[in-house]
Amino acid sequence: MKKIIFIVVAAATIFAGCDIERLPQSSVSAETIANDPMTYMEPLLNGAYAQMKLWSDAMHRCGEYAGDNIMIRGSSTDAFYEFISYARTPANSRLSTMWNYSYKAIAQTSNILKMIAEGQSAEIDSKLAECYFMRGISYFYLCRAFGRPYYQAVNASSPRNLGVPIVNGTPDDVFGALPDRSTVKDTYEQAIGDLKKSIALFGDYPDRGNSYASKYAAQALLSRIYLYMSGTYDSPNTEYAQLAIDYADEVINSDKFSLLPRADFMRYNTIDPDDNKESIYVVRRKSTEFSGYDHYYNFNGMYAVIGGMGWGEMYASAKYIALLDETGRNFYYSTSTRAVDKSKVVDARAAFIEPQYASSGDNNKGVFRFIKNVYNADGVQTNFNYEQLDTCRHEGALACRSMFVITRTAASVTPVVRDTTFIYHEMTAIDAEHGIYSVNYHEYVIDNKGTTADLTDDEVKFVRDQAISTGYIDQYVNLNRVYPMFYIVKCSREGEESHLHSPVITRLAEMYLNKAEASAKLGNYSAALTALNEVRTRSLPNAAYSSLDVGNAAERIDKERTLELAFQAERSYDVYRNGQSLTRKYPGPHLAMDEILPTDYRVTYFIPQAAIEAYPAGSTLSQNPTSN
């Protein structure tokens, strides 16, 4: 007689490969479950949702850390640093976590579907529909992490066309042979088939809210999947682009969801998911499920320290902040709160970024903050870094001043505007009302071993002009190592509770963005403009785009998608699926001068080595290429 475990399905152990028994200790017969589905369906479903909660942490890190919305204060020994550095290895524990919990959810839901027959009642069918949804989303997220972008894979030869193994449920022989990876195309078809089946089984049965699978969640995910299949702007697949629009419209026209008003959107992260009219599907997490340590070891604990909880070692990237500031400066210091003044935010999406201003002590002062280039001893640029220099008046002009820098770099002598300790850099107003200035920043070195008071002009040597930099007069932002801390709070403060967060998988704003991109790929720029401005004007009420055309659509849609979906694990996949390169020319320990092409082997993650080693004798689980 076949048996099934309630929480961890036996089939998943084949993929996990370590410290999990192949046969369950706590089990119940499949016949008993089939004869009394209403008693057992709910705990079995809860077990599947539990896998999704555990899955969501690694899922987020894989999608967000490989993009350009974040930076980290320094290198780390944690396995997630490979996602940031693109130092890909198969022996990565974080990848194993995503792989294992994905297949546990697949196994759990598949076994339920095998045991319980359809058509017994609308309620039972709706719960089976939830199983199909969870299985479909698991296959899709696995394939986008471990398989090539769809447009590259469908016509590619093995191994660049490989998705992931399709194993639906516990095999009859758990010690027998297992299939190798299916193609990307077949994996997508599996996910699509599951989601369409989910919609059919849901029918018109009332959904259980956005913390559970629903037909709307399935439609929203199908819109995204077809968008992933719609090719690039230069070479679109119009059939799939139209399907992305069709499924987005199903959600938009359902009247089930609505874009939050601007003021409410600016506190999106704090709203209980059950009360959020914009969220379509979230992986619900509750405070009762957490201990204090969870606030450190889930991904959102890296983004901020709130209420004494969290590491606060990853910040919004300078590239993302610059994108926010294109329509106007967002971050100002409030003397009353000694924090960012959110009443002055221009782009509502800036409400989720909080600079950590120095509120007391020697650093409680006004500075000019800008980004400079970093060069090696040979004069080759290797990175970028922030400067926060004291502002002052020098010879009647507004200036910022820097201390001498000691280095061995040789350079020619040039006259220096200085006193015994400082070099002065004159600032030019761009928008004085909002504290925006430019500076032609110079670097100097000291070639003697004396004190600065003993220096002659011949001993203070000019190294190079920096490119003219634009920055802000602002309050000093505290540093972690050498980087100002721009906390990300979009993934924290749910219910105003420290780092509590229910990861958002789909929400209505994405449906408009999907429709905008797919419409542009069809050449329907009028429809694309309307959909795009639905999202943009919510955050920027007076800044609607006046037109979209073949020359600007890709750039504008990509910009809004970046701003809107930041910190939801979408960015890196969005870059590569559209045939774009990733550049991260901003401060951080990453390789800032690298350009990662969409065809680079590092765009996909390696199959976890633990999964390969767990495959039974006689079976093969193929690895991704290790070079271009």
XYZ file of C-alpha atoms in Angstrom:
628
model
C 0.000 0.000 0.000
C 1.390 3.424 -0.997
C 1.946 5.988 1.716
C 2.569 9.739 1.769
C 4.190 11.913 4.395
C 2.302 14.990 5.480
C 4.966 17.639 5.252
C 8.069 16.344 3.474
C 7.367 14.027 0.567
C 9.634 11.063 0.047
C 10.307 11.849 -3.622
C 11.934 15.124 -2.670
C 14.719 13.290 -0.885
C 16.016 12.036 -4.224
C 16.825 15.621 -5.114
C 17.857 16.805 -1.652
C 20.555 14.201 -1.348
C 21.559 14.621 2.279
C 20.325 13.730 5.753
C 16.709 13.015 4.803
C 15.375 9.490 4.894
C 13.873 8.149 1.704
C 10.824 6.672 3.433
C 8.615 8.625 5.839
C 8.192 7.776 9.461
C 4.851 9.577 9.896
C 2.593 8.440 7.077
C -0.948 7.586 6.125
C -2.214 5.342 3.384
C -3.084 6.830 0.017
C -6.333 4.836 0.115
C -7.350 6.485 3.399
C -6.683 9.953 1.963
C -8.559 9.165 -1.258
C -11.609 7.960 0.685
C -11.699 10.983 2.994
C -10.144 13.886 1.067
C -11.743 16.677 3.090
C -10.048 15.478 6.283
C -6.574 15.277 4.805
C -6.540 17.837 2.006
C -5.964 20.889 4.191
C -2.962 19.586 6.179
C -1.422 18.258 2.979
C -1.872 21.641 1.295
C -0.436 23.380 4.335
C 2.637 21.195 3.951
C 3.037 22.372 0.358
C 2.632 26.017 1.337
C 5.252 25.463 4.027
C 7.724 24.422 1.332
C 6.958 27.644 -0.556
C 7.765 29.702 2.538
C 11.134 28.022 2.890
C 11.692 28.327 -0.882
C 11.028 32.056 -0.978
C 14.248 33.110 0.758
C 16.636 31.441 -1.686
C 14.364 32.382 -4.602
C 14.659 36.061 -3.696
C 18.435 35.978 -3.346
C 18.904 34.272 -6.719
C 16.775 36.843 -8.531
C 17.642 40.094 -6.754
C 21.302 39.780 -5.828
C 22.354 39.080 -9.415
C 20.786 42.344 -10.582
C 21.737 46.003 -10.260
C 19.287 47.308 -7.648
C 21.496 46.456 -4.676
C 25.068 46.699 -3.469
C 26.776 45.069 -0.510
C 29.241 46.662 1.896
C 31.965 44.083 1.197
C 32.691 40.535 0.153
C 31.166 37.717 2.205
C 31.855 34.062 2.897
C 28.108 33.365 2.674
C 27.120 31.387 -0.416
C 24.831 34.210 -1.561
C 27.869 36.357 -2.391
C 28.391 34.222 -5.488
C 25.073 35.560 -6.786
C 26.418 39.111 -6.497
C 29.971 38.434 -7.688
C 28.969 36.033 -10.497
C 31.622 33.612 -9.221
C 29.407 30.672 -10.099
C 30.032 27.297 -8.451
C 27.815 24.201 -8.199
C 28.707 23.639 -4.517
C 26.454 26.436 -3.320
C 24.209 25.770 -0.336
C 21.777 28.546 -1.254
C 21.176 27.020 -4.677
C 20.607 23.645 -3.034
C 17.996 25.222 -0.778
C 16.054 26.624 -3.714
C 16.313 23.351 -5.644
C 15.317 21.174 -2.710
C 12.291 23.133 -1.550
C 11.062 23.577 -5.112
C 11.078 19.813 -5.638
C 9.551 19.185 -2.238
C 6.641 21.414 -3.241
C 6.429 19.634 -6.600
C 6.441 16.219 -4.949
C 3.934 17.184 -2.262
C 1.425 18.661 -4.702
C 1.917 15.893 -7.281
C 1.198 13.167 -4.749
C -1.989 14.933 -3.682
C -3.064 15.127 -7.316
C -2.378 11.415 -7.777
C -4.416 10.375 -4.752
C -7.484 12.602 -4.911
C -9.817 12.464 -7.876
C -11.273 15.521 -9.566
C -14.981 16.189 -9.831
C -16.058 15.179 -6.325
C -17.029 18.732 -5.397
C -16.200 22.324 -6.350
C -14.362 22.737 -3.050
C -12.135 19.708 -3.604
C -11.446 20.816 -7.181
C -10.404 24.259 -5.924
C -7.866 22.680 -3.590
C -6.524 20.508 -6.380
C -6.246 23.734 -8.389
C -4.002 25.147 -5.659
C -1.758 22.110 -6.079
C -1.471 22.667 -9.821
C -0.607 26.315 -9.210
C 2.162 25.535 -6.722
C 3.629 22.918 -9.010
C 3.493 25.258 -12.002
C 5.168 28.155 -10.225
C 7.880 25.831 -8.904
C 8.784 24.602 -12.382
C 8.813 28.117 -13.818
C 11.038 29.577 -11.115
C 13.394 26.603 -11.332
C 13.660 26.961 -15.093
C 14.351 30.685 -15.108
C 17.154 30.202 -12.549
C 18.776 27.070 -13.987
C 17.819 27.330 -17.680
C 18.778 29.798 -20.387
C 16.466 32.709 -21.281
C 13.659 31.296 -23.410
C 14.587 33.089 -26.648
C 18.089 31.597 -26.448
C 17.067 28.081 -25.475
C 14.249 27.131 -27.830
C 16.522 26.804 -30.853
C 19.710 25.924 -29.024
C 21.411 22.561 -28.866
C 22.044 20.660 -25.649
C 23.164 21.571 -23.007
C 22.155 25.204 -23.565
C 18.518 24.220 -24.112
C 18.113 22.298 -20.854
C 15.532 23.226 -18.232
C 15.010 21.028 -15.179
C 13.868 17.424 -14.563
C 10.120 16.877 -14.724
C 9.249 14.405 -11.984
C 5.661 14.733 -10.827
C 5.276 12.820 -7.605
C 6.963 9.956 -5.856
C 8.226 7.436 -8.426
C 6.919 3.900 -8.075
C 10.521 2.842 -7.517
C 12.160 5.533 -5.394
C 15.525 3.808 -5.850
C 15.154 3.462 -9.624
C 16.347 5.574 -12.531
C 15.362 9.226 -12.723
C 15.046 11.418 -15.814
C 17.648 13.930 -16.871
C 16.700 17.547 -17.360
C 13.931 18.310 -19.818
C 14.354 21.132 -22.319
C 13.523 24.717 -21.428
C 10.592 24.514 -23.847
C 9.206 21.378 -22.216
C 9.677 22.799 -18.730
C 7.790 25.953 -19.684
C 5.042 23.803 -21.210
C 4.796 21.828 -17.965
C 4.397 25.058 -15.975
C 1.870 26.460 -18.450
C -0.132 23.236 -18.465
C -0.273 23.184 -14.672
C -1.406 26.799 -14.471
C -4.086 26.378 -17.128
C -5.349 23.281 -15.346
C -5.402 25.308 -12.139
C -7.617 27.963 -13.749
C -10.013 25.332 -15.086
C -10.380 23.618 -11.711
C -10.863 26.869 -9.814
C -13.734 27.834 -12.082
C -15.867 30.362 -10.235
C -15.243 28.889 -6.798
C -14.483 31.702 -4.307
C -10.771 32.168 -3.747
C -9.190 32.242 -0.283
C -7.379 35.565 -0.625
C -3.971 36.557 -1.922
C -2.109 34.388 0.584
C -3.327 31.349 -1.359
C -3.277 30.246 -4.948
C -6.214 31.443 -7.044
C -7.253 31.571 -10.683
C -6.118 35.214 -10.708
C -2.697 34.228 -9.388
C -2.477 31.605 -12.143
C -3.519 34.137 -14.799
C -0.975 36.658 -13.517
C 1.815 34.101 -13.602
C 0.820 32.997 -17.113
C 1.060 36.623 -18.219
C 4.638 36.733 -16.915
C 5.587 33.369 -18.409
C 4.319 34.349 -21.844
C 6.181 37.644 -21.528
C 9.341 35.641 -20.846
C 8.576 33.688 -24.018
C 7.848 36.799 -26.110
C 11.404 37.245 -27.333
C 13.330 40.507 -27.359
C 12.274 43.934 -28.578
C 14.400 43.435 -31.694
C 13.059 39.943 -32.387
C 9.683 39.502 -30.681
C 7.435 36.456 -30.686
C 4.087 38.081 -31.365
C 2.002 35.004 -30.471
C 3.373 34.902 -26.953
C 3.307 38.684 -26.594
C -0.421 38.624 -27.306
C -0.970 35.862 -24.759
C 0.916 37.924 -22.152
C -1.560 40.744 -22.823
C -4.575 38.431 -22.765
C -3.759 37.005 -19.354
C -2.832 40.430 -17.947
C -6.217 41.702 -19.105
C -7.972 38.796 -17.399
C -6.570 40.046 -14.084
C -6.970 43.757 -14.802
C -10.569 43.381 -15.949
C -11.570 41.095 -13.091
C -12.146 44.134 -10.839
C -10.708 41.982 -8.073
C -7.613 44.171 -7.650
C -6.754 47.852 -7.793
C -3.612 49.967 -7.775
C -3.166 51.500 -4.356
C -3.396 55.293 -4.231
C -0.005 56.997 -4.070
C -0.037 57.627 -0.312
C -1.055 54.042 0.451
C 1.454 52.669 -2.032
C 4.252 54.468 -0.176
C 3.496 52.214 2.807
C 2.849 49.091 0.721
C 5.347 47.107 2.753
C 3.467 47.742 6.014
C -0.009 46.633 4.885
C -1.266 43.219 5.953
C -1.455 41.116 2.771
C -5.099 40.249 3.434
C -5.911 43.970 3.295
C -3.772 44.808 0.258
C -5.938 45.280 -2.846
C -2.958 45.339 -5.197
C -1.285 42.052 -4.248
C -2.401 39.079 -6.315
C -0.308 36.348 -4.693
C 2.122 36.527 -1.793
C 4.013 33.857 0.114
C 2.401 34.588 3.446
C 4.585 34.720 6.517
C 3.304 35.439 10.020
C 5.047 36.724 13.089
C 4.118 33.567 15.000
C 6.313 31.577 12.597
C 9.441 33.551 13.444
C 11.998 33.652 16.168
C 14.235 36.664 16.627
C 16.986 35.023 14.609
C 14.762 34.776 11.534
C 14.959 38.533 11.200
C 18.703 38.147 10.728
C 18.853 35.140 8.490
C 16.069 35.807 6.005
C 17.010 37.923 3.021
C 15.323 41.091 4.294
C 17.586 41.140 7.347
C 20.450 42.044 5.008
C 18.696 45.200 3.813
C 18.274 47.128 7.061
C 18.521 47.150 10.844
C 15.054 47.786 12.279
C 14.272 47.665 15.953
C 17.729 46.251 16.591
C 17.078 43.365 14.186
C 18.967 42.598 10.981
C 22.474 42.887 9.571
C 21.910 45.990 7.433
C 24.763 45.194 5.044
C 23.054 45.577 1.629
C 21.825 48.887 0.327
C 20.059 50.422 -2.633
C 22.592 50.802 -5.424
C 23.703 54.203 -6.682
C 22.299 53.177 -10.053
C 18.848 52.581 -8.591
C 18.950 55.818 -6.570
C 19.947 57.759 -9.695
C 16.998 56.234 -11.549
C 14.667 57.394 -8.776
C 16.177 60.869 -8.894
C 15.776 61.371 -12.650
C 12.488 63.182 -12.088
C 13.621 65.128 -9.031
C 15.613 64.777 -5.858
C 13.963 62.414 -3.354
C 16.162 62.320 -0.259
C 16.327 65.245 2.148
C 17.284 65.300 5.811
C 14.553 66.303 8.251
C 15.867 68.264 11.214
C 12.771 67.358 13.212
C 12.911 63.571 12.753
C 16.676 63.349 12.069
C 15.826 60.965 9.235
C 14.772 61.175 5.606
C 11.921 63.624 5.013
C 9.345 61.476 3.228
C 7.071 64.462 2.619
C 9.573 65.627 -0.018
C 9.692 62.352 -1.937
C 9.095 62.957 -5.657
C 8.934 59.379 -6.913
C 6.726 57.373 -4.539
C 8.985 54.352 -4.972
C 11.716 56.226 -3.113
C 9.666 55.760 0.064
C 11.163 52.264 0.339
C 14.730 53.631 0.625
C 15.912 55.186 3.898
C 19.347 56.864 4.133
C 20.812 56.397 7.594
C 21.683 59.965 8.484
C 24.110 60.744 11.284
C 21.893 62.325 13.918
C 24.549 63.216 16.469
C 28.280 63.353 17.048
C 31.076 64.668 14.819
C 29.385 63.486 11.614
C 26.150 65.364 12.293
C 26.918 67.969 9.616
C 26.212 69.077 6.074
C 28.271 67.527 3.283
C 28.466 67.361 -0.479
C 27.892 63.731 -1.521
C 28.899 62.496 -4.957
C 30.483 59.498 -6.643
C 34.076 59.481 -7.835
C 36.021 57.102 -10.025
C 38.588 54.748 -8.466
C 41.845 54.006 -10.291
C 44.670 51.575 -9.758
C 48.354 52.526 -9.672
C 48.525 52.319 -13.469
C 45.761 54.864 -13.898
C 43.163 52.311 -14.988
C 39.684 52.752 -13.558
C 38.663 49.770 -11.468
C 35.620 50.931 -9.499
C 33.616 53.804 -8.052
C 33.178 55.140 -4.549
C 31.190 57.718 -2.652
C 32.685 60.922 -1.302
C 31.015 62.974 1.428
C 33.078 66.150 1.695
C 32.611 69.094 4.039
C 31.082 72.124 2.348
C 32.497 75.594 2.924
C 33.133 78.987 1.355
C 36.575 79.381 -0.205
C 37.648 82.734 -1.655
C 33.981 83.729 -1.867
C 32.814 80.619 -3.754
C 30.937 77.563 -2.555
C 33.324 74.639 -2.346
C 33.885 71.266 -0.804
C 37.172 70.241 0.673
C 39.140 67.021 0.937
C 42.114 65.952 2.974
C 45.384 65.055 1.262
C 45.633 61.492 0.054
C 48.927 59.677 0.495
C 49.954 57.342 -2.308
C 53.065 56.506 -4.345
C 51.552 57.316 -7.720
C 53.859 59.566 -9.751
C 52.388 62.688 -11.377
C 53.338 66.073 -12.727
C 53.320 69.161 -10.573
C 50.448 71.610 -10.859
C 49.416 74.610 -8.756
C 47.244 73.575 -5.844
C 44.424 75.503 -4.170
C 45.001 74.460 -0.595
C 45.805 75.371 2.915
C 47.969 73.344 5.278
C 45.480 70.480 5.471
C 42.796 70.682 2.768
C 42.344 70.744 -0.974
C 39.379 72.886 -2.103
C 37.093 71.952 -4.992
C 34.821 74.598 -6.389
C 31.168 73.599 -6.850
C 28.868 74.722 -9.659
C 25.128 75.042 -9.090
C 22.827 72.915 -11.222
C 19.718 73.362 -9.081
C 20.688 75.364 -6.011
C 17.139 75.326 -4.616
C 17.340 71.545 -4.272
C 21.011 71.404 -3.333
C 22.193 69.859 -6.602
C 25.699 70.811 -7.694
C 28.524 69.559 -9.852
C 32.188 69.437 -8.987
C 35.336 68.927 -11.003
C 37.027 66.793 -8.421
C 40.841 66.590 -8.441
C 42.996 63.971 -6.809
C 46.337 64.831 -5.266
C 49.086 62.859 -3.593
C 51.872 63.577 -1.162
C 55.322 62.432 -2.237
C 57.237 63.255 0.926
C 57.171 61.772 4.412
C 56.767 64.989 6.314
C 53.671 66.466 7.872
C 51.167 68.362 5.778
C 52.260 71.605 7.434
C 55.760 71.156 5.971
C 54.636 70.612 2.374
C 55.668 72.851 -0.482
C 53.690 73.118 -3.702
C 56.274 70.913 -5.389
C 55.570 68.145 -2.921
C 51.770 68.141 -3.297
C 51.271 66.573 -6.678
C 48.271 66.516 -8.944
C 47.239 63.041 -10.086
C 44.230 63.456 -12.367
C 40.965 65.197 -13.017
C 37.918 63.093 -12.276
C 35.017 63.279 -14.635
C 32.740 66.110 -13.530
C 30.422 64.619 -10.912
C 26.946 65.662 -9.875
C 25.881 65.326 -6.269
C 23.800 66.732 -3.428
C 24.355 68.966 -0.478
C 22.888 66.833 2.261
C 23.368 65.575 5.773
C 26.154 63.057 6.307
C 24.950 59.466 5.801
C 26.586 56.931 8.109
C 29.039 54.502 6.554
C 29.370 50.744 6.791
C 32.993 50.262 5.919
C 33.283 52.897 3.177
C 29.711 52.892 1.856
C 26.805 55.166 2.880
C 23.921 53.113 4.192
C 20.789 53.499 2.067
C 18.522 50.977 3.782
C 15.909 49.093 1.763
C 12.647 48.693 3.691
C 10.382 47.398 0.924
C 10.801 43.900 2.366
C 10.249 44.833 6.013
C 7.768 46.305 8.512
C 4.713 44.277 7.515
C 2.201 45.155 10.185
C 4.903 47.603 11.376
C 6.739 44.605 12.816
C 10.502 44.777 12.304
C 11.473 42.593 9.316
C 8.220 40.688 8.905
C 7.533 40.350 5.183
C 5.390 38.190 2.908
C 7.292 38.016 -0.399
C 5.204 39.452 -3.212
C 5.070 37.118 -6.201
C 2.542 38.992 -8.356
C 0.670 42.274 -8.042
C -1.505 44.376 -10.304
C 1.190 46.907 -11.229
C 3.129 44.116 -12.925
C 0.112 43.270 -15.088
C 0.127 46.797 -16.519
C 3.888 46.585 -17.068
C 3.529 43.199 -18.776
C 0.832 44.658 -21.007
C 2.996 47.670 -21.837
C 6.004 45.561 -22.837
C 4.011 43.012 -24.814
C 2.058 45.750 -26.604
C 5.303 47.480 -27.584
C 6.624 44.200 -28.967
C 3.459 44.021 -31.097
C 4.025 47.581 -32.320
C 0.925 48.857 -30.535
C 2.600 51.826 -28.862
C -0.652 53.579 -27.996
C -1.805 50.653 -25.823
C 1.700 50.336 -24.397
C 1.747 54.020 -23.431
C -1.626 53.819 -21.688
C -0.617 50.763 -19.660
C 2.799 52.167 -18.783
C 1.409 55.483 -17.574
C -1.043 53.667 -15.278
C 1.961 52.626 -13.221
C 4.206 55.653 -13.718
C 1.659 58.323 -12.807
C 0.719 56.574 -9.592
C 4.270 57.282 -8.348
C 4.845 60.440 -10.428
C 1.436 62.105 -10.840
C 2.589 64.914 -13.150
C 5.163 63.021 -15.174
C 3.230 60.868 -17.642
C 5.129 59.943 -20.777
C 3.724 61.835 -23.755
C 4.688 59.213 -26.315
C 6.204 55.801 -26.933
C 7.767 54.684 -30.160
C 10.237 52.190 -31.529
C 13.114 54.436 -30.460
C 12.250 54.901 -26.781
C 9.782 52.160 -25.771
C 12.340 49.596 -24.596
C 14.254 52.119 -22.480
C 11.152 53.624 -20.855
C 9.382 50.347 -20.162
C 12.561 48.843 -18.737
C 13.009 51.893 -16.500
C 9.512 51.671 -15.045
C 9.795 47.921 -14.598
C 13.097 48.388 -12.754
C 11.701 51.082 -10.465
C 8.408 49.339 -9.765
C 9.498 45.728 -9.302
C 12.751 46.388 -7.463
C 13.464 44.024 -4.552
C 10.897 41.488 -5.807
C 13.510 39.148 -7.373
C 12.708 40.117 -10.973
C 15.473 42.429 -12.146
C 18.263 40.086 -13.262
C 15.868 37.857 -15.198
C 14.258 40.872 -16.880
C 17.638 42.035 -18.161
C 18.706 38.780 -19.747
C 15.362 37.583 -21.145
C 15.265 40.718 -23.310
C 18.773 40.153 -24.640
C 20.311 42.982 -22.640
C 23.652 43.152 -20.815
C 23.988 43.835 -17.101
C 26.315 46.634 -16.040
C 26.890 47.698 -12.444
C 28.989 50.839 -12.713
C 28.445 52.022 -9.189
C 30.219 51.687 -5.809
C 30.572 48.247 -4.266
C 32.952 45.300 -4.021
C 31.541 43.704 -7.182
C 33.464 43.893 -10.478
C 32.050 47.278 -11.367
C 33.680 47.544 -14.781
C 32.351 44.188 -16.015
C 29.627 43.869 -18.624
C 27.742 40.588 -18.314
C 26.341 39.693 -21.706
C 23.008 37.873 -21.983
C 24.847 34.979 -23.635
C 27.370 34.623 -20.790
C 27.350 31.183 -19.168
C 27.040 32.897 -15.767
C 23.538 34.142 -16.602
C 22.244 30.745 -15.429
C 23.062 29.098 -12.128
C 24.786 25.747 -11.904
C 22.715 22.712 -10.980
C 23.576 22.061 -7.310
C 26.303 19.484 -7.012
C 24.426 17.879 -4.113
C 21.492 17.184 -6.445
C 23.777 15.646 -9.075
C 25.447 13.412 -6.497
C 22.063 12.349 -5.107
C 20.967 10.905 -8.426
C 20.844 7.097 -8.330
C 23.331 4.955 -10.198
C 22.457 4.696 -13.873
C 20.800 8.128 -13.957
C 22.300 11.407 -15.158
C 21.554 14.933 -14.083
C 23.358 17.155 -16.590
C 25.259 20.238 -15.475
C 25.166 23.640 -17.155
C 28.184 24.746 -19.222
C 31.116 26.025 -17.185
C 32.320 28.489 -19.819
C 31.152 30.320 -22.902
